[in-house]
Coordinates of C-alpha atoms and ligand atoms in Angstrom, one line a residue:
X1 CA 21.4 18.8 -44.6
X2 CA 19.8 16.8 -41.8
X3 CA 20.9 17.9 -38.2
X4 CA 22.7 15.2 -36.7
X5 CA 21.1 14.2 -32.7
X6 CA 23.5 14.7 -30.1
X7 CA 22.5 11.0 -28.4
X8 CA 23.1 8.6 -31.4
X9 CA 20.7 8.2 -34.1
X10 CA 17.1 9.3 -34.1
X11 CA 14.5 6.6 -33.3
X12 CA 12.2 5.8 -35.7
X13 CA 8.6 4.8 -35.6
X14 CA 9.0 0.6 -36.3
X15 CA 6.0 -1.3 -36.9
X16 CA 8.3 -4.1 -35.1
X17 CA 8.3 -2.6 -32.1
X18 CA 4.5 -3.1 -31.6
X19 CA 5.2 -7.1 -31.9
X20 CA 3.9 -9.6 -30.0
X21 CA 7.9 -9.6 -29.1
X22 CA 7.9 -6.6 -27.3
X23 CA 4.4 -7.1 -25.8
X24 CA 5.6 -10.9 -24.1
X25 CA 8.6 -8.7 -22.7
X26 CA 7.1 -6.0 -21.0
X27 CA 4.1 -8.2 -20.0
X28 CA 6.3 -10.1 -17.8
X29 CA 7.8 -7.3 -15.9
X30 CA 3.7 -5.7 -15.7
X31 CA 2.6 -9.2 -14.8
X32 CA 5.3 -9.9 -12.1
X33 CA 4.5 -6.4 -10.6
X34 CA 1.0 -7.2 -10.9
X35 CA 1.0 -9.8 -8.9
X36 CA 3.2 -8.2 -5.8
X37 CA 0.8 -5.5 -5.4
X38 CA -1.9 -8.2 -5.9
X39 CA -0.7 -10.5 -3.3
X40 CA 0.6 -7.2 -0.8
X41 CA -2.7 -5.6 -1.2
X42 CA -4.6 -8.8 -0.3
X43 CA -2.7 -9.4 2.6
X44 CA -3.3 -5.5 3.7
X45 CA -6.6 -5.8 3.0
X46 CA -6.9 -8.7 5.8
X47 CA -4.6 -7.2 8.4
X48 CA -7.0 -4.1 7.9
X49 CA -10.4 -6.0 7.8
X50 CA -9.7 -9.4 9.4
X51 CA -12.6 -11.7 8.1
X52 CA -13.7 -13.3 11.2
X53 CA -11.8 -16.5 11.8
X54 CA -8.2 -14.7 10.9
X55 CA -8.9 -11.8 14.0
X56 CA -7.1 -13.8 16.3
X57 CA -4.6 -15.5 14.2
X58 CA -2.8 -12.5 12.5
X59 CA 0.4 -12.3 13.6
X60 CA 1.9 -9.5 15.4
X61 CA 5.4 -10.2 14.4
X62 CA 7.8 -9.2 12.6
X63 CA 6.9 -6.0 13.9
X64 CA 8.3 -4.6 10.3
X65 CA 6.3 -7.1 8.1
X66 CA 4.0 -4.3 7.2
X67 CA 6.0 -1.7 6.8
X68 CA 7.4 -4.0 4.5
X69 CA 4.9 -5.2 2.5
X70 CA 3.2 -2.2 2.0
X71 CA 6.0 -0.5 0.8
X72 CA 6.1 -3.2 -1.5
X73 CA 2.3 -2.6 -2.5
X74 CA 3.3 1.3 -3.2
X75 CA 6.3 0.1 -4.9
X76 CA 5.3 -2.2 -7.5
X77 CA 2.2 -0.2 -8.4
X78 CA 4.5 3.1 -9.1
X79 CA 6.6 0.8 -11.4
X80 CA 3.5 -0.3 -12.9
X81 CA 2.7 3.2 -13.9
X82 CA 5.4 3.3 -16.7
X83 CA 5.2 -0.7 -17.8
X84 CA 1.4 -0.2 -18.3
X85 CA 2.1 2.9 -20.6
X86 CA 4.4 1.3 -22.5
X87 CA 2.4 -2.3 -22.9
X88 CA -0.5 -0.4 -24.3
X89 CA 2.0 1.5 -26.4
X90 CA 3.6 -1.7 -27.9
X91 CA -0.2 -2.8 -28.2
X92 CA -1.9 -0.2 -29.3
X93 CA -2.3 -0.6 -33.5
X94 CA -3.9 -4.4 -32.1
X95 CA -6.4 -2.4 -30.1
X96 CA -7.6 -1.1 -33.7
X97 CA -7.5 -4.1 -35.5
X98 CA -10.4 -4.4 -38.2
X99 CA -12.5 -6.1 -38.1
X100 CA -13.0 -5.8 -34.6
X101 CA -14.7 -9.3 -34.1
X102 CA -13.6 -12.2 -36.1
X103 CA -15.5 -14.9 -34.2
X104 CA -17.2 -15.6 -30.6
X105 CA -13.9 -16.4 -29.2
X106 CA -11.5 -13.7 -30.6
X107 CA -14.9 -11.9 -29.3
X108 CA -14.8 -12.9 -25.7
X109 CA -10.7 -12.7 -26.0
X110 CA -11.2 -8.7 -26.8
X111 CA -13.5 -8.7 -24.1
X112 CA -11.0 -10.0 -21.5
X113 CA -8.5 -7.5 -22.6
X114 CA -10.5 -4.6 -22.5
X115 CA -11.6 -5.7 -19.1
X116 CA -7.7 -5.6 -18.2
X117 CA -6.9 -2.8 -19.6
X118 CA -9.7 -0.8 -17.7
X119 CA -9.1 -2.7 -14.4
X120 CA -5.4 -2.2 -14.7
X121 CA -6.2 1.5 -15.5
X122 CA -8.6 2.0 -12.8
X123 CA -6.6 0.6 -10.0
X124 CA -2.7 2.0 -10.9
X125 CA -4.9 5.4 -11.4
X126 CA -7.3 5.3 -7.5
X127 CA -4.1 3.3 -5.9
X128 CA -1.9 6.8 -6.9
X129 CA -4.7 9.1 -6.2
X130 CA -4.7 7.3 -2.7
X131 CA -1.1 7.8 -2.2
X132 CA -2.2 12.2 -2.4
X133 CA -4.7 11.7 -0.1
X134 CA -7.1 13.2 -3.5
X135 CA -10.2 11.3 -4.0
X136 CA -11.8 12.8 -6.9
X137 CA -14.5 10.2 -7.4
X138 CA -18.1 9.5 -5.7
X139 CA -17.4 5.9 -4.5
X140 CA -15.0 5.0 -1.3
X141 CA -12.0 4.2 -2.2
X142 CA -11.1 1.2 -0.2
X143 CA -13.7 -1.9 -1.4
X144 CA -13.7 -0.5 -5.3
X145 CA -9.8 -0.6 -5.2
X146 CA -10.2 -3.5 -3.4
X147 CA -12.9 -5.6 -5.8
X148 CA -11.3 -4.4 -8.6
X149 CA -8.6 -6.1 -7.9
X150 CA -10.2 -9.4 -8.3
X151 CA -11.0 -8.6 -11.0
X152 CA -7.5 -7.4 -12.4
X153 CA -6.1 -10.7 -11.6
X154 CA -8.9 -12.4 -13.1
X155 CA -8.4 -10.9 -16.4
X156 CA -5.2 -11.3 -16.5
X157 CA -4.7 -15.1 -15.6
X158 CA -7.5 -15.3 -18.6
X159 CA -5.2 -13.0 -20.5
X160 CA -2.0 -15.1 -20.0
X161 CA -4.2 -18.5 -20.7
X162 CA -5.0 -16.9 -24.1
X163 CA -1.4 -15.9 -24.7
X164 CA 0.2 -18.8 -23.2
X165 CA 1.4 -20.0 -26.9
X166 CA 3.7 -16.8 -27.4
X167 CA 4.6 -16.3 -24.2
X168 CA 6.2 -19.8 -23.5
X169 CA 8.0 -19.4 -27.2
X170 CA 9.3 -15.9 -25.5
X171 CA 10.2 -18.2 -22.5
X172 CA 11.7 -20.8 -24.4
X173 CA 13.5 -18.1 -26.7
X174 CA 12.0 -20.0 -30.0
X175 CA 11.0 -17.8 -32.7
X176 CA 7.4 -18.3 -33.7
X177 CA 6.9 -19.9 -36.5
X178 CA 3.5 -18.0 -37.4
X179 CA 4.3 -14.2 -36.8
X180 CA 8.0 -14.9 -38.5
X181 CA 9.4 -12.6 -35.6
X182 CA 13.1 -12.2 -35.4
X183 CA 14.6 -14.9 -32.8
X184 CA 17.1 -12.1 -31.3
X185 CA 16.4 -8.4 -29.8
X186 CA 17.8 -5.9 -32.7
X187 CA 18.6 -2.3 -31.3
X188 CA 15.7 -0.7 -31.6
X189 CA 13.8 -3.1 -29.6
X190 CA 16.9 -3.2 -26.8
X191 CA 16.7 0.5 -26.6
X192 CA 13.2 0.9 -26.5
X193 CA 12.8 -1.4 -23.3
X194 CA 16.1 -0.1 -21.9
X195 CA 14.2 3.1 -21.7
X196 CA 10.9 1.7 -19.8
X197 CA 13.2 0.2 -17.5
X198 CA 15.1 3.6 -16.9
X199 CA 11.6 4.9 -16.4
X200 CA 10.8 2.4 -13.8
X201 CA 13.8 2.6 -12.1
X202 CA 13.4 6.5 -11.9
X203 CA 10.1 6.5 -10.4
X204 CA 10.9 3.9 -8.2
X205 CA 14.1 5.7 -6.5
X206 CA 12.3 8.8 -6.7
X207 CA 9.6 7.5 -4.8
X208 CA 10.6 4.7 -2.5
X209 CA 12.5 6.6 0.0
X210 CA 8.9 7.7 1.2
X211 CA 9.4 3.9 3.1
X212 CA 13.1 3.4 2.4
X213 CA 14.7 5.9 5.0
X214 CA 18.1 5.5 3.1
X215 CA 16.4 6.8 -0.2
X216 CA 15.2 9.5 1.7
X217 CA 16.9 12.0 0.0
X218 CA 16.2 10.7 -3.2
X219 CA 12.3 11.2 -2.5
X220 CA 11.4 13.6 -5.0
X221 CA 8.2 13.2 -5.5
X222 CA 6.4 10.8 -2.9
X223 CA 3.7 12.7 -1.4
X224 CA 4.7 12.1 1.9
X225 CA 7.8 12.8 2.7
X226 CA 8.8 16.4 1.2
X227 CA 6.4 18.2 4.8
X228 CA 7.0 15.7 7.7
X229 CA 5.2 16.7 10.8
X230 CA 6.4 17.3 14.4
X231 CA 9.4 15.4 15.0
X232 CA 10.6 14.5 11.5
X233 CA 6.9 11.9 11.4
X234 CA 4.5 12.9 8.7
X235 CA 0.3 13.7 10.0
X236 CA -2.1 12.4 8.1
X237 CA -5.0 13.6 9.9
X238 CA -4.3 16.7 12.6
X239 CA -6.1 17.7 16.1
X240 CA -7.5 20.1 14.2
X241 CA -9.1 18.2 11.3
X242 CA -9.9 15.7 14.2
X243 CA -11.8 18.2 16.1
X244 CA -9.7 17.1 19.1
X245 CA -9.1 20.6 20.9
X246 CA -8.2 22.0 24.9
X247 CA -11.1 21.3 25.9
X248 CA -11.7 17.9 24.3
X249 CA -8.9 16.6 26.9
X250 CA -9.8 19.2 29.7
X251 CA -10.1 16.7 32.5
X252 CA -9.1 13.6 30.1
X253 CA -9.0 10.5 31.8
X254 CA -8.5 6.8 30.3
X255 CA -11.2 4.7 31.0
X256 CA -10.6 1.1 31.2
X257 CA -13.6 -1.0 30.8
X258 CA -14.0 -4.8 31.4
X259 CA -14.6 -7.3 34.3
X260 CA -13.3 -4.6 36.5
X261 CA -13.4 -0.9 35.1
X262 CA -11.4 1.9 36.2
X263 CA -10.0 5.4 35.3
X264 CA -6.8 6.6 35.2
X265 CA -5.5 10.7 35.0
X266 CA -2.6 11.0 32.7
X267 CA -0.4 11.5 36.0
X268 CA -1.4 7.6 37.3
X269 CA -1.0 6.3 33.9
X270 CA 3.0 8.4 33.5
X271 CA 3.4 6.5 36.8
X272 CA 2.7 2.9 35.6
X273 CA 6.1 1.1 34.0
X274 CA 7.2 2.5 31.2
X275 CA 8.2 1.1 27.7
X276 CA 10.2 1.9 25.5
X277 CA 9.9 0.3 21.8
X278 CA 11.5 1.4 18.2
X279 CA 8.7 0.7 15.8
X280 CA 7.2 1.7 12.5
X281 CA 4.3 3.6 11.6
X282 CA 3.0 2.3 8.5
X283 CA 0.8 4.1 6.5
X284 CA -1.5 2.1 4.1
X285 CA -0.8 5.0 1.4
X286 CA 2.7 4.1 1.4
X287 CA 4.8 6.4 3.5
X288 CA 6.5 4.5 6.7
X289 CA 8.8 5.4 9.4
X290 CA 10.7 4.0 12.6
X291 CA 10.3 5.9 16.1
X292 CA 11.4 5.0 19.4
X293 CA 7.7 5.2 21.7
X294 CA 7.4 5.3 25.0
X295 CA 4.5 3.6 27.3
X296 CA 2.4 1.8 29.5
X297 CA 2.0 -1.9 27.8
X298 CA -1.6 -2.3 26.5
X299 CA -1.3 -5.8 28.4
X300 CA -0.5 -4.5 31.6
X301 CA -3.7 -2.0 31.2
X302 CA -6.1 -4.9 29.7
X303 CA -4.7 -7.4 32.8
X304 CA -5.6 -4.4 35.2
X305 CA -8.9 -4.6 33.7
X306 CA -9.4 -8.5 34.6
X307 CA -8.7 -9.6 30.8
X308 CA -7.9 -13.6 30.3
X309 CA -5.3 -13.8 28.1
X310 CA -7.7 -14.6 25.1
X311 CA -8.8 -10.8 25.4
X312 CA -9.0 -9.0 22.5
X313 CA -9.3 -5.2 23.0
X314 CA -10.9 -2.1 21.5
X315 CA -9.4 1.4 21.2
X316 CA -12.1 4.3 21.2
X317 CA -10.6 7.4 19.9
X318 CA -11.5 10.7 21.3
X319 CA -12.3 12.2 17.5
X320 CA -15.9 13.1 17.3
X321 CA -16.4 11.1 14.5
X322 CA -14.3 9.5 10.9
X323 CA -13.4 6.2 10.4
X324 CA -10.7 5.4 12.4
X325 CA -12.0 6.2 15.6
X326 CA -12.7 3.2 16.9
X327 CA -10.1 -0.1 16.8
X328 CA -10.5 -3.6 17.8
X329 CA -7.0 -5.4 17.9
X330 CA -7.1 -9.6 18.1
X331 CA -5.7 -11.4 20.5
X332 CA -2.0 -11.4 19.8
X333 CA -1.9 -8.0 19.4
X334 CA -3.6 -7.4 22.4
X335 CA -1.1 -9.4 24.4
X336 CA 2.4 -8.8 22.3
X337 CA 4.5 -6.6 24.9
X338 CA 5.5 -4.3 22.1
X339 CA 1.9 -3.1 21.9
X340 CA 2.0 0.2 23.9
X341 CA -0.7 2.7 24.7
X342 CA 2.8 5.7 23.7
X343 CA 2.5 8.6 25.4
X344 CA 5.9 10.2 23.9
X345 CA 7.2 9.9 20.6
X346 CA 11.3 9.8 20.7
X347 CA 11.8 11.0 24.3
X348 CA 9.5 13.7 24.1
X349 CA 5.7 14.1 24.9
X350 CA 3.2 13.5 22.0
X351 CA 2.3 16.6 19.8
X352 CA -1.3 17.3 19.4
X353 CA -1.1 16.0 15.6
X354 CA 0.1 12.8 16.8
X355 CA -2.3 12.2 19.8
X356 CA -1.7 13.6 22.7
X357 CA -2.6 12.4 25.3
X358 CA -2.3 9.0 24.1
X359 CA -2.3 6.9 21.6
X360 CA -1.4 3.3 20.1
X361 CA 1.5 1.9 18.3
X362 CA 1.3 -1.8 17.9
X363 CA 3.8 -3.8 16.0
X364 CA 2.8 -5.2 11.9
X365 CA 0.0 -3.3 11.6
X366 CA -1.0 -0.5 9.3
X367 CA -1.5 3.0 10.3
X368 CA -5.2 3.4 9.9
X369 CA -5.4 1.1 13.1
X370 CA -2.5 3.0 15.0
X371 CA -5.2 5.0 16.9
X372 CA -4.4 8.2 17.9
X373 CA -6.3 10.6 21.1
X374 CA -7.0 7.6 22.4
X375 CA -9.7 7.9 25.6
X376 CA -11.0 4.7 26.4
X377 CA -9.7 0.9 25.8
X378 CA -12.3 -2.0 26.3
X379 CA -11.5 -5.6 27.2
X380 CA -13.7 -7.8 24.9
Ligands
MTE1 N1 -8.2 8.7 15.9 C1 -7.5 8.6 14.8 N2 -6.3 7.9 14.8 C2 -5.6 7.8 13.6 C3 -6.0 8.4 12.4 C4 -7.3 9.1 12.5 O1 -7.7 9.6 11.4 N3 -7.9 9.2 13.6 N4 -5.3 8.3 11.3 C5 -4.4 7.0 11.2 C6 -3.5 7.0 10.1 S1 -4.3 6.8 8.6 C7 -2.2 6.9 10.2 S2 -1.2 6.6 8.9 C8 -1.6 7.2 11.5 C9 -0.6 8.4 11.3 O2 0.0 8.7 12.6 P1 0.7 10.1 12.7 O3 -0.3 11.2 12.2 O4 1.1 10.2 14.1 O5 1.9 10.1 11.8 O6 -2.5 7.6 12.5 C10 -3.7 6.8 12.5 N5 -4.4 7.1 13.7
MO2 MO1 -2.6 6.1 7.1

């Protein structure tokens, strides 16, 4: 006697559930998250790098838009994760088909999909790497994740041009006439993406709450989240890994340079006014939170300097060297009044880790450019 499951009936291997069906379905939901992290990536990329004419156009406001968006980024790649899996699942007997080249266009059609399926590999795979800090690989992460991408999308707008003919008779819910599918969804098939989508919800919530503080609790396994730094605010990089020690900021000063330079002890720049501003940090790997800062307005500091108000100002950081130690900021960043040079981090003085003395937090911008141990600001 066969053992009866305890969950309903055992699911059997169906040739049907590798139809071009069930590929059109799950492709949508990979396509749509696709293009989100597509679109949210290329709009990080350029808040990050501004290509020349966009430095002084970004926009500093909303001051949550890239908490926001990069969330989004995280987001929609994570659900990736699962859809891809199961894609290539539904897919995979196609991916063996003999013979492997019928003509010079089913040719160049493989060659297209094999081109998405590495590209799509490749960046789901480096953009979750990223998200652990782990970079096991001898390139930089940032342009190969980032050219990749083009060419992601690129294969895959070929990929739905070549498919358009099943995917608007998935869209338009008619049967197609060649592949003599079934019109209607039968069990099998309802369950089986019933489950992806309980797999892509279940990442998701367990992830998301790395951004979401309300899913906080929910974050199982985020990298972020589970070791938050001083004051409840996770550290990528420490004083320590920074090199920034006691004697770095000995006799620290800030030193103000422009039409007309100055210096400034931390007691002079404690007794300039004071802001205060709730904003997020916004970590390009994902993670995000809100803080209330407190500091002297970068304006105010630049206008001391003698900047016109098309300034735009850089941030040199007191870290002996690594990429983020110097900053330039555009225009509207440099004159938005919630850009603060923060000197306390929800009431209380900045911890080492996240840069005492000083440091910046500037609204809609990602966390690589929130420079921390800052020593020196230039109007340019
Ligand atoms: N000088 C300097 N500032 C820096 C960094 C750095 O490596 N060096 N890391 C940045 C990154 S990637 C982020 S996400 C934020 C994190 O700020 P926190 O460590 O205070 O949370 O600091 C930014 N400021
Ligand atoms: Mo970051």
């Amino acid at each position: 006697m066969r053992p009866t499951p305890p969950h309903g009936p055992p699911i059997t291997f169906r040739a049907r559930l590798h139809d071009a069906r069930t590929a059109t379905a799950l492709g949508r939901w990979l396509g749509l998250a696709v293009v989100v992290c597509f679109v949210t990536g290329v709009l990080s990329h350029c808040l990050q790098h501004p290509p020349g004419p966009l430095v002084d156009r970004l926009p500093s406001r909303p001051s949550w838009g890239y908490r926001f968006t990069q969330g989004l980024h995280v987001a929609s790649g994570t659900a990736a994760i699962p859809l891809l899996l199961a894609k290539l699942w539904a897919v995979y007997p196609r991916l063996f088909a003999w013979p492997p080249v019928r003509s010079v266009r089913h040719a160049a059609e493989r060659l297209s999909v094999a081109v998405l399926v590495a590209a799509g590999i490749f960046e789901l795979a480096t953009g979750l790497l990223n998200t652990f800090q782990w970079y096991p690989w001898p390139f930089s992460f940032v342009p190969a994740h980032y050219a990749v991408a083009w060419l992601l999308l690129g294969a895959l707008l070929l990929h739905i041009a070549v498919q358009w003919p099943r995917i608007r008779d998935h869209l338009t819910r008619r049967s197609p006439g060649t592949l003599a599918l079934p019109a209607a969804d039968e069990p099998d098939r309802r369950r089986f993406l019933a489950a992806v989508a309980a797999g892509v919800g279940a990442v998701t919530l367990t992830t998301v709450g790395q951004s979401v503080t309300a899913l906080g609790p929910l974050n199982l396994f985020a990298p972020r989240s589970p070791a938050p730094g001083p004051r409840g605010l996770p550290v990528n990089r420490t004083a320590e890994a920074a090199r920034v020690t006691g004697e770095t900021l000995a006799d620290w000063r800030l030193v103000v340079a422009g039409p007309r330079p100055y210096t400034l002890t931390l007691e002079e720049l404690r007794a300039l006014p004071q802001h205060e501003e709730t904003l997020p940090l916004a970590c390009v790997e994902g993670w995000s939170r809100s803080a209330r800062w407190t500091g002297v307005r970068v304006r105010d500091l630049l206008d001391l300097a003698g900047a016109g108000p098309n300034a735009r100002c850089r941030v040199v950081s007191l870290e002996a060297a690594g990429a983020y130690r110097v900053m330039e900021m555009g225009r509207r960043y440099a004159r938005d009044p919630l850009t603060l040079l923060a000197l306390r981090l929800d009431g209380e003085v900045l911890s080492p880790d996240h840069g005492y003395p000083a440091r910046i937090i500037a609204p809609n911008r990602p966390g690589v450019l929130q420079t921390k141990w800052v020593g020196r600001l230039e109007v340019v």
